[in-house]
mmCIF file of C-alpha atoms and ligand atoms in Angstrom:
data_model
loop_
_atom_site.group_PDB
_atom_site.id
_atom_site.type_symbol
_atom_site.label_atom_id
_atom_site.label_comp_id
_atom_site.label_asym_id
_atom_site.label_seq_id
_atom_site.Cartn_x
_atom_site.Cartn_y
_atom_site.Cartn_z
ATOM 1 C CA MET A 300 0.000 0.000 0.000
ATOM 2 C CA GLY A 301 3.049 2.225 -0.071
ATOM 3 C CA THR A 302 2.766 3.111 3.598
ATOM 4 C CA THR A 303 3.477 1.897 7.130
ATOM 5 C CA TYR A 304 1.318 0.247 9.740
ATOM 6 C CA GLN A 305 1.223 0.290 13.498
ATOM 7 C CA VAL A 306 -0.506 -1.919 16.044
ATOM 8 C CA LYS A 307 -0.695 -1.058 19.741
ATOM 9 C CA ILE A 308 -1.932 -3.648 22.203
ATOM 10 C CA ALA A 309 -2.863 -2.796 25.775
ATOM 11 C CA GLN A 310 -2.002 -5.916 27.662
ATOM 12 C CA ALA A 311 0.543 -6.354 30.412
ATOM 13 C CA SER A 312 1.859 -9.808 29.655
ATOM 14 C CA ILE A 313 2.807 -10.638 26.110
ATOM 15 C CA SER A 314 6.059 -12.445 25.431
ATOM 16 C CA GLN A 315 8.542 -11.611 22.687
ATOM 17 C CA SER A 316 7.786 -14.880 20.938
ATOM 18 C CA GLU A 317 4.019 -14.264 21.098
ATOM 19 C CA LEU A 318 4.646 -10.839 19.622
ATOM 20 C CA GLN A 319 6.726 -12.300 16.811
ATOM 21 C CA THR A 320 4.058 -14.856 15.946
ATOM 22 C CA LEU A 321 1.436 -12.119 15.957
ATOM 23 C CA ARG A 322 3.558 -9.909 13.747
ATOM 24 C CA ALA A 323 3.918 -12.742 11.224
ATOM 25 C CA LYS A 324 0.143 -13.238 11.161
ATOM 26 C CA VAL A 325 -0.523 -9.517 10.661
ATOM 27 C CA ASP A 326 2.144 -9.303 7.931
ATOM 28 C CA SER A 327 0.727 -12.251 6.060
ATOM 29 C CA ALA A 328 -2.839 -10.881 6.284
ATOM 30 C CA LEU A 329 -1.630 -7.572 4.828
ATOM 31 C CA ALA A 330 0.452 -9.303 2.152
ATOM 32 C CA ARG A 331 -2.742 -11.032 1.089
ATOM 33 C CA VAL A 332 -4.586 -7.695 0.808
ATOM 34 C CA ASN A 333 -1.695 -6.393 -1.330
ATOM 35 C CA ARG A 334 -1.831 -9.423 -3.623
ATOM 36 C CA GLN A 335 -5.503 -8.684 -4.102
ATOM 37 C CA MET A 336 -5.751 -4.892 -4.219
ATOM 38 C CA SER A 337 -2.394 -3.228 -4.845
ATOM 39 C CA THR A 338 -1.883 -1.692 -8.269
ATOM 40 C CA TYR A 339 1.851 -1.523 -7.430
ATOM 41 C CA ASP A 340 2.037 -5.323 -7.674
ATOM 42 C CA PRO A 341 1.797 -6.202 -11.391
ATOM 43 C CA GLY A 342 0.627 -9.726 -10.518
ATOM 44 C CA SER A 343 -2.094 -8.697 -8.044
ATOM 45 C CA GLU A 344 -5.753 -9.426 -8.739
ATOM 46 C CA ILE A 345 -6.466 -5.765 -9.394
ATOM 47 C CA SER A 346 -3.543 -5.439 -11.852
ATOM 48 C CA ARG A 347 -4.619 -8.547 -13.713
ATOM 49 C CA PHE A 348 -8.228 -7.360 -13.833
ATOM 50 C CA ASN A 349 -7.053 -3.988 -15.164
ATOM 51 C CA LYS A 350 -5.070 -5.682 -17.944
ATOM 52 C CA PHE A 351 -8.012 -7.935 -18.801
ATOM 53 C CA GLU A 352 -9.572 -6.037 -21.695
ATOM 54 C CA ASP A 353 -12.541 -8.318 -22.035
ATOM 55 C CA THR A 354 -16.193 -8.182 -21.014
ATOM 56 C CA THR A 355 -16.483 -11.819 -19.897
ATOM 57 C CA LYS A 356 -16.443 -12.876 -16.255
ATOM 58 C CA PHE A 357 -13.111 -12.556 -14.420
ATOM 59 C CA GLU A 358 -12.525 -14.831 -11.408
ATOM 60 C CA ILE A 359 -11.569 -12.898 -8.341
ATOM 61 C CA SER A 360 -11.372 -13.439 -4.542
ATOM 62 C CA THR A 361 -14.372 -13.119 -2.251
ATOM 63 C CA GLU A 362 -12.560 -10.366 -0.347
ATOM 64 C CA PHE A 363 -12.110 -8.371 -3.557
ATOM 65 C CA ILE A 364 -15.817 -8.662 -4.350
ATOM 66 C CA LYS A 365 -16.696 -7.582 -0.824
ATOM 67 C CA VAL A 366 -14.652 -4.381 -1.201
ATOM 68 C CA VAL A 367 -16.039 -3.735 -4.707
ATOM 69 C CA ARG A 368 -19.623 -4.152 -3.470
ATOM 70 C CA LYS A 369 -19.005 -1.639 -0.682
ATOM 71 C CA ALA A 370 -17.403 0.760 -3.179
ATOM 72 C CA LEU A 371 -20.445 0.434 -5.452
ATOM 73 C CA MET A 372 -22.772 1.232 -2.552
ATOM 74 C CA VAL A 373 -20.830 4.398 -1.785
ATOM 75 C CA TYR A 374 -20.780 5.224 -5.521
ATOM 76 C CA GLU A 375 -24.591 5.104 -5.573
ATOM 77 C CA SER A 376 -25.218 6.888 -2.272
ATOM 78 C CA SER A 377 -22.664 9.625 -3.051
ATOM 79 C CA GLU A 378 -24.222 10.285 -6.470
ATOM 80 C CA LYS A 379 -21.069 9.042 -8.212
ATOM 81 C CA ALA A 380 -18.606 11.191 -6.260
ATOM 82 C CA PHE A 381 -16.813 8.076 -5.027
ATOM 83 C CA ASP A 382 -15.819 6.009 -8.037
ATOM 84 C CA ILE A 383 -13.169 3.260 -8.016
ATOM 85 C CA THR A 384 -12.955 3.368 -11.826
ATOM 86 C CA VAL A 385 -11.068 6.700 -11.683
ATOM 87 C CA ALA A 386 -7.757 4.844 -12.230
ATOM 88 C CA PRO A 387 -7.022 6.252 -15.734
ATOM 89 C CA LEU A 388 -7.612 9.804 -14.437
ATOM 90 C CA VAL A 389 -5.484 9.186 -11.349
ATOM 91 C CA ASN A 390 -2.677 7.979 -13.630
ATOM 92 C CA LEU A 391 -3.136 10.833 -16.109
ATOM 93 C CA TRP A 392 -2.883 13.383 -13.277
ATOM 94 C CA GLY A 393 0.290 11.739 -11.982
ATOM 95 C CA PHE A 394 -1.067 10.277 -8.756
ATOM 96 C CA GLY A 395 -0.920 6.642 -9.748
ATOM 97 C CA VAL A 396 1.607 3.965 -10.617
ATOM 98 C CA LYS A 397 2.820 5.850 -13.686
ATOM 99 C CA GLY A 398 4.712 8.519 -11.744
ATOM 100 C CA HIS A 399 4.278 12.154 -10.838
ATOM 101 C CA ARG A 400 3.778 15.247 -12.953
ATOM 102 C CA ILE A 401 4.163 18.958 -12.262
ATOM 103 C CA THR A 402 1.775 20.462 -14.829
ATOM 104 C CA PRO A 403 -1.881 19.613 -15.568
ATOM 105 C CA PRO A 404 -2.575 17.366 -18.568
ATOM 106 C CA ALA A 405 -4.192 18.785 -21.718
ATOM 107 C CA LYS A 406 -7.977 19.178 -21.836
ATOM 108 C CA LYS A 407 -8.348 16.759 -24.700
ATOM 109 C CA GLU A 408 -6.376 14.068 -22.905
ATOM 110 C CA ILE A 409 -8.740 14.447 -19.954
ATOM 111 C CA SER A 410 -11.869 14.223 -22.091
ATOM 112 C CA SER A 411 -10.592 11.175 -23.917
ATOM 113 C CA VAL A 412 -9.801 9.364 -20.640
ATOM 114 C CA LEU A 413 -13.195 10.392 -19.155
ATOM 115 C CA LYS A 414 -14.944 8.107 -21.652
ATOM 116 C CA ASN A 415 -13.541 5.104 -19.828
ATOM 117 C CA ILE A 416 -14.722 6.079 -16.332
ATOM 118 C CA GLY A 417 -17.848 4.943 -14.492
ATOM 119 C CA SER A 418 -18.616 2.291 -11.872
ATOM 120 C CA SER A 419 -21.886 1.535 -13.661
ATOM 121 C CA HIS A 420 -19.674 -0.456 -16.070
ATOM 122 C CA LEU A 421 -18.591 -2.723 -13.211
ATOM 123 C CA ILE A 422 -20.709 -5.791 -12.467
ATOM 124 C CA PRO A 423 -19.990 -8.175 -9.553
ATOM 125 C CA GLU A 424 -21.219 -11.723 -10.166
ATOM 126 C CA GLY A 425 -21.861 -13.726 -6.999
ATOM 127 C CA ASP A 426 -18.936 -14.115 -4.613
ATOM 128 C CA ASN A 427 -16.096 -14.728 -7.049
ATOM 129 C CA GLY A 428 -16.775 -12.986 -10.339
ATOM 130 C CA LEU A 429 -16.371 -9.501 -11.704
ATOM 131 C CA LYS A 430 -17.263 -8.193 -15.140
ATOM 132 C CA LYS A 431 -16.606 -4.941 -16.957
ATOM 133 C CA SER A 432 -19.019 -3.846 -19.661
ATOM 134 C CA LEU A 433 -16.301 -1.531 -21.020
ATOM 135 C CA PRO A 434 -13.060 -3.373 -21.935
ATOM 136 C CA GLU A 435 -10.926 -0.313 -21.018
ATOM 137 C CA LEU A 436 -12.316 -0.074 -17.471
ATOM 138 C CA GLN A 437 -9.569 0.111 -14.793
ATOM 139 C CA LEU A 438 -9.893 -0.006 -11.015
ATOM 140 C CA ASP A 439 -8.133 1.924 -8.264
ATOM 141 C CA LEU A 440 -8.917 0.816 -4.707
ATOM 142 C CA SER A 441 -6.529 3.275 -3.013
ATOM 143 C CA ALA A 442 -9.403 5.180 -1.416
ATOM 144 C CA ILE A 443 -10.842 2.128 0.347
ATOM 145 C CA ALA A 444 -8.185 -0.631 0.582
ATOM 146 C CA LYS A 445 -6.215 0.876 3.460
ATOM 147 C CA GLY A 446 -9.386 1.039 5.544
ATOM 148 C CA TYR A 447 -10.186 -2.522 4.551
ATOM 149 C CA GLY A 448 -6.645 -3.532 5.582
ATOM 150 C CA VAL A 449 -7.202 -1.967 9.017
ATOM 151 C CA ASP A 450 -10.366 -4.064 9.459
ATOM 152 C CA ILE A 451 -8.480 -7.202 8.420
ATOM 153 C CA VAL A 452 -5.719 -6.566 10.980
ATOM 154 C CA ALA A 453 -8.342 -5.894 13.678
ATOM 155 C CA GLN A 454 -9.935 -9.206 12.729
ATOM 156 C CA VAL A 455 -6.586 -11.013 13.150
ATOM 157 C CA LEU A 456 -6.184 -9.460 16.621
ATOM 158 C CA ASN A 457 -9.694 -10.518 17.609
ATOM 159 C CA ILE A 458 -9.103 -14.070 16.394
ATOM 160 C CA GLU A 459 -5.972 -14.069 18.567
ATOM 161 C CA ARG A 460 -8.220 -12.978 21.469
ATOM 162 C CA PHE A 461 -6.817 -9.508 22.027
ATOM 163 C CA GLU A 462 -9.482 -7.126 23.260
ATOM 164 C CA ASN A 463 -7.804 -3.758 23.679
ATOM 165 C CA PHE A 464 -5.850 -2.451 20.719
ATOM 166 C CA MET A 465 -5.367 0.242 18.126
ATOM 167 C CA VAL A 466 -4.559 -0.477 14.461
ATOM 168 C CA GLU A 467 -3.326 2.184 12.064
ATOM 169 C CA ILE A 468 -2.382 1.945 8.372
ATOM 170 C CA GLY A 469 -1.255 5.163 6.715
ATOM 171 C CA GLY A 470 -3.410 7.285 9.014
ATOM 172 C CA GLU A 471 -6.583 5.158 8.926
ATOM 173 C CA VAL A 472 -7.433 3.722 12.359
ATOM 174 C CA TYR A 473 -9.523 1.242 14.296
ATOM 175 C CA ALA A 474 -9.549 1.526 18.088
ATOM 176 C CA GLN A 475 -11.004 -1.229 20.227
ATOM 177 C CA GLY A 476 -11.485 -1.376 23.996
ATOM 178 C CA GLU A 477 -9.228 0.789 26.121
ATOM 179 C CA LYS A 478 -5.626 1.700 26.690
ATOM 180 C CA ALA A 479 -3.767 0.231 29.641
ATOM 181 C CA GLY A 480 -5.002 2.207 32.665
ATOM 182 C CA GLY A 481 -8.533 2.504 31.304
ATOM 183 C CA ASP A 482 -8.273 5.628 29.162
ATOM 184 C CA LEU A 483 -9.818 5.698 25.699
ATOM 185 C CA TRP A 484 -7.548 5.623 22.655
ATOM 186 C CA LYS A 485 -6.578 9.147 21.548
ATOM 187 C CA ILE A 486 -6.253 9.947 17.852
ATOM 188 C CA GLY A 487 -5.181 13.358 16.575
ATOM 189 C CA ILE A 488 -6.560 14.941 13.400
ATOM 190 C CA ASP A 489 -3.817 16.814 11.576
ATOM 191 C CA THR A 490 -4.139 20.472 10.723
ATOM 192 C CA PRO A 491 -4.006 20.321 6.896
ATOM 193 C CA THR A 492 -0.894 22.480 6.548
ATOM 194 C CA LEU A 493 0.424 21.974 3.017
ATOM 195 C CA ALA A 494 3.269 19.436 2.889
ATOM 196 C CA SER A 495 3.269 18.925 6.679
ATOM 197 C CA LEU A 496 4.168 15.603 8.232
ATOM 198 C CA PRO A 497 1.675 13.415 10.113
ATOM 199 C CA GLY A 498 1.358 14.631 13.721
ATOM 200 C CA GLN A 499 3.274 17.871 13.098
ATOM 201 C CA ASN A 500 0.288 20.125 13.832
ATOM 202 C CA ILE A 501 -2.796 18.690 15.495
ATOM 203 C CA GLN A 502 -6.184 20.357 14.985
ATOM 204 C CA VAL A 503 -8.236 18.291 17.473
ATOM 205 C CA ILE A 504 -7.910 15.073 19.447
ATOM 206 C CA LEU A 505 -10.506 12.303 19.330
ATOM 207 C CA SER A 506 -11.275 9.767 22.081
ATOM 208 C CA LEU A 507 -12.350 6.530 20.463
ATOM 209 C CA LYS A 508 -13.700 3.168 21.490
ATOM 210 C CA ASP A 509 -14.809 0.364 19.150
ATOM 211 C CA VAL A 510 -14.921 2.643 16.107
ATOM 212 C CA ALA A 511 -12.838 3.399 13.024
ATOM 213 C CA VAL A 512 -11.610 6.769 11.800
ATOM 214 C CA ALA A 513 -10.249 7.774 8.392
ATOM 215 C CA THR A 514 -9.113 11.094 6.958
ATOM 216 C CA SER A 515 -8.789 12.246 3.362
ATOM 217 C CA GLY A 516 -7.123 15.501 2.496
ATOM 218 C CA ASP A 517 -5.537 17.681 -0.159
ATOM 219 C CA TYR A 518 -2.383 18.622 1.810
ATOM 220 C CA ARG A 519 -0.033 15.685 1.356
ATOM 221 C CA ASN A 520 -0.438 14.299 -2.125
ATOM 222 C CA TYR A 521 -0.675 17.229 -4.552
ATOM 223 C CA PHE A 522 1.251 19.446 -6.927
ATOM 224 C CA GLU A 523 1.061 23.208 -7.271
ATOM 225 C CA TYR A 524 0.870 24.874 -10.656
ATOM 226 C CA ASP A 525 0.114 28.499 -11.481
ATOM 227 C CA GLY A 526 -0.785 29.193 -7.839
ATOM 228 C CA LYS A 527 -3.338 26.375 -7.764
ATOM 229 C CA ILE A 528 -3.301 23.139 -5.801
ATOM 230 C CA PHE A 529 -3.998 19.985 -7.779
ATOM 231 C CA SER A 530 -4.591 17.191 -5.287
ATOM 232 C CA HIS A 531 -5.090 13.459 -5.651
ATOM 233 C CA THR A 532 -8.860 13.547 -5.134
ATOM 234 C CA ILE A 533 -10.402 13.552 -8.593
ATOM 235 C CA ASN A 534 -13.944 14.583 -9.440
ATOM 236 C CA PRO A 535 -14.984 11.642 -11.667
ATOM 237 C CA LYS A 536 -17.537 13.795 -13.493
ATOM 238 C CA SER A 537 -15.229 16.630 -14.557
ATOM 239 C CA GLY A 538 -12.003 14.632 -14.758
ATOM 240 C CA TYR A 539 -10.221 17.337 -12.737
ATOM 241 C CA PRO A 540 -8.910 17.300 -9.172
ATOM 242 C CA VAL A 541 -11.454 18.879 -6.840
ATOM 243 C CA THR A 542 -11.350 22.673 -6.729
ATOM 244 C CA HIS A 543 -13.289 23.586 -3.566
ATOM 245 C CA ASN A 544 -11.583 24.681 -0.321
ATOM 246 C CA LEU A 545 -12.275 21.594 1.797
ATOM 247 C CA ALA A 546 -8.772 20.671 2.981
ATOM 248 C CA SER A 547 -9.613 17.512 4.898
ATOM 249 C CA ALA A 548 -12.539 15.313 5.822
ATOM 250 C CA THR A 549 -12.438 12.861 8.731
ATOM 251 C CA VAL A 550 -15.060 10.161 9.154
ATOM 252 C CA VAL A 551 -15.798 8.030 12.218
ATOM 253 C CA ALA A 552 -17.748 4.855 11.426
ATOM 254 C CA GLY A 553 -18.200 1.307 12.650
ATOM 255 C CA ASN A 554 -15.578 -0.128 10.326
ATOM 256 C CA CYS A 555 -12.584 1.398 8.598
ATOM 257 C CA MET A 556 -13.435 0.331 5.044
ATOM 258 C CA GLU A 557 -16.598 2.424 5.302
ATOM 259 C CA ALA A 558 -14.855 5.346 7.032
ATOM 260 C CA ASP A 559 -12.126 5.387 4.347
ATOM 261 C CA ALA A 560 -14.547 5.361 1.411
ATOM 262 C CA LEU A 561 -16.827 7.979 2.986
ATOM 263 C CA ALA A 562 -13.903 10.313 3.778
ATOM 264 C CA THR A 563 -12.854 10.259 0.116
ATOM 265 C CA ALA A 564 -16.466 10.789 -1.006
ATOM 266 C CA LEU A 565 -16.675 13.872 1.243
ATOM 267 C CA MET A 566 -13.436 15.239 -0.222
ATOM 268 C CA VAL A 567 -14.977 14.967 -3.686
ATOM 269 C CA MET A 568 -18.268 16.584 -2.632
ATOM 270 C CA GLY A 569 -16.898 19.521 -0.654
ATOM 271 C CA MET A 570 -18.117 20.832 2.711
ATOM 272 C CA GLU A 571 -21.754 21.721 2.065
ATOM 273 C CA LYS A 572 -22.798 18.803 -0.068
ATOM 274 C CA GLY A 573 -20.597 16.531 2.072
ATOM 275 C CA MET A 574 -22.340 17.652 5.271
ATOM 276 C CA ARG A 575 -25.774 16.845 3.842
ATOM 277 C CA TYR A 576 -24.467 13.490 2.645
ATOM 278 C CA ILE A 577 -22.895 12.398 5.942
ATOM 279 C CA GLU A 578 -26.015 13.432 7.872
ATOM 280 C CA SER A 579 -27.946 11.019 5.648
ATOM 281 C CA ILE A 580 -25.670 8.066 6.463
ATOM 282 C CA LYS A 581 -26.509 6.059 9.575
ATOM 283 C CA ASN A 582 -23.732 5.482 12.114
ATOM 284 C CA ALA A 583 -21.181 7.759 10.449
ATOM 285 C CA GLU A 584 -20.046 11.196 11.591
ATOM 286 C CA ALA A 585 -17.625 13.672 10.045
ATOM 287 C CA PHE A 586 -15.257 16.527 10.862
ATOM 288 C CA PHE A 587 -14.444 19.005 8.084
ATOM 289 C CA ILE A 588 -11.489 21.378 7.895
ATOM 290 C CA VAL A 589 -11.963 24.160 5.356
ATOM 291 C CA ARG A 590 -8.980 26.267 4.203
ATOM 292 C CA LYS A 591 -9.652 30.022 4.411
ATOM 293 C CA ASN A 592 -6.237 31.006 3.143
ATOM 294 C CA ARG A 593 -2.844 29.339 3.096
ATOM 295 C CA ASP A 594 -2.561 28.926 6.875
ATOM 296 C CA SER A 595 -5.959 29.483 8.414
ATOM 297 C CA TYR A 596 -8.881 27.150 8.693
ATOM 298 C CA ASP A 597 -12.530 26.821 9.696
ATOM 299 C CA THR A 598 -13.861 23.577 11.141
ATOM 300 C CA PHE A 599 -17.325 22.054 10.926
ATOM 301 C CA GLN A 600 -18.746 18.845 12.351
ATOM 302 C CA SER A 601 -21.783 16.662 11.756
ATOM 303 C CA SER A 602 -24.505 16.607 14.428
ATOM 304 C CA GLY A 603 -23.258 13.479 16.224
ATOM 305 C CA PHE A 604 -19.508 14.118 16.018
ATOM 306 C CA GLY A 605 -19.152 15.923 19.362
ATOM 307 C CA LYS A 606 -19.095 12.695 21.373
ATOM 308 C CA PHE A 607 -15.776 11.724 19.777
ATOM 309 C CA LEU A 608 -13.972 14.953 20.702
ATOM 310 C CA GLN A 609 -11.638 14.619 23.663
ATOM 311 C CA LYS A 610 -13.311 16.074 26.745
HETATM 312 P P1 ADP B 890 -5.256 8.566 1.150
HETATM 313 O O1 ADP B 890 -4.873 7.498 0.192
HETATM 314 O O2 ADP B 890 -4.313 9.718 1.188
HETATM 315 O O3 ADP B 890 -5.620 8.054 2.504
HETATM 316 P P2 ADP B 890 -7.934 8.654 0.088
HETATM 317 O O4 ADP B 890 -8.473 7.548 0.918
HETATM 318 O O5 ADP B 890 -8.827 9.824 -0.094
HETATM 319 O O6 ADP B 890 -6.586 9.225 0.619
HETATM 320 O O7 ADP B 890 -7.591 8.054 -1.333
HETATM 321 C C1 ADP B 890 -7.170 8.883 -2.383
HETATM 322 C C2 ADP B 890 -6.860 8.036 -3.584
HETATM 323 O O8 ADP B 890 -8.072 7.496 -4.103
HETATM 324 C C3 ADP B 890 -6.244 8.802 -4.728
HETATM 325 O O9 ADP B 890 -4.842 8.831 -4.629
HETATM 326 C C4 ADP B 890 -6.710 8.007 -5.929
HETATM 327 O O10 ADP B 890 -5.881 6.870 -6.109
HETATM 328 C C5 ADP B 890 -8.092 7.527 -5.513
HETATM 329 N N1 ADP B 890 -9.175 8.453 -5.919
HETATM 330 C C6 ADP B 890 -9.074 9.734 -6.375
HETATM 331 N N2 ADP B 890 -10.288 10.255 -6.627
HETATM 332 C C7 ADP B 890 -11.185 9.284 -6.314
HETATM 333 C C8 ADP B 890 -12.627 9.215 -6.374
HETATM 334 N N3 ADP B 890 -13.373 10.239 -6.795
HETATM 335 N N4 ADP B 890 -13.206 8.056 -5.970
HETATM 336 C C9 ADP B 890 -12.468 7.000 -5.542
HETATM 337 N N5 ADP B 890 -11.125 7.009 -5.479
HETATM 338 C C10 ADP B 890 -10.485 8.131 -5.851
HETATM 339 MG MG1 MG B 891 -10.418 7.004 1.442
#
């Protein structure tokens, strides 16, 4: 996934050898997710599906179908803001496997690539099949796979009978139970200062128990051209990176796959539309950070978000 992970377990007695066994189990679970969903692995399921320029059924893992079905639900509910078929646009804008760029692509390149976008061309078949009705269709699960990976690691920890832990992959988190000493897990939301490092400036701190949290933002993966920020969140309708001033969107939800997808959907929609959307989704809350100018921000939160703010 091109990032790091971290697991914290609140438990007094765990031996070095138990830890090593656990680490091996977590690593192998994540390696499996990569072999399914990483476009950086040319032999992964997603890479093979992307190269498969055919409209017949493609055999794929149950886990892959599960993630695709969730992505399609968010595609529908978000009125096509969240769309895992954006891959050709992500690549064209230099945010994918094909390397970075420092100037926007030409208009006609964008409109030609736009023809091959749209999750309505993606058809899951049962638990192991996936079809594309457009041979050129390409998938990018970057906006949902990290969250899914967090859920998978949490599942491994539960199978191993750990009850109190925190899992984090590239900033997406699941917190279960409590820290040693009985406090809730504390997770900071970064201030979206352009090019800042994780944890460098914290906007607010959340206290979490048995929930997931994911953040999407424009401040880490972007290029600047002609005084404008072009970030890695692409509006699938226009073919351009989003242009509004929402700098980051954080979602708390029951599982991290959902939180991850919703946070990206909010980044596409912008603050106002995003607020209406998140209020319509059961069991999900959001925190928005809007950029006023280069270094000042306004924050907004959905009606049920307050309970997650550190008291
Ligand atoms: P991060 O990967 O930084 O946690 P996100 O979860 O928001 O952030 O994922 C952003 C990635 O999702 C982009 O780099 C791109 O690969 C992909 N993407 C961009 N626009 C969309 C979109 N409209 N719908 C789904 N995925 C998208
Ligand atoms: Mg996401």
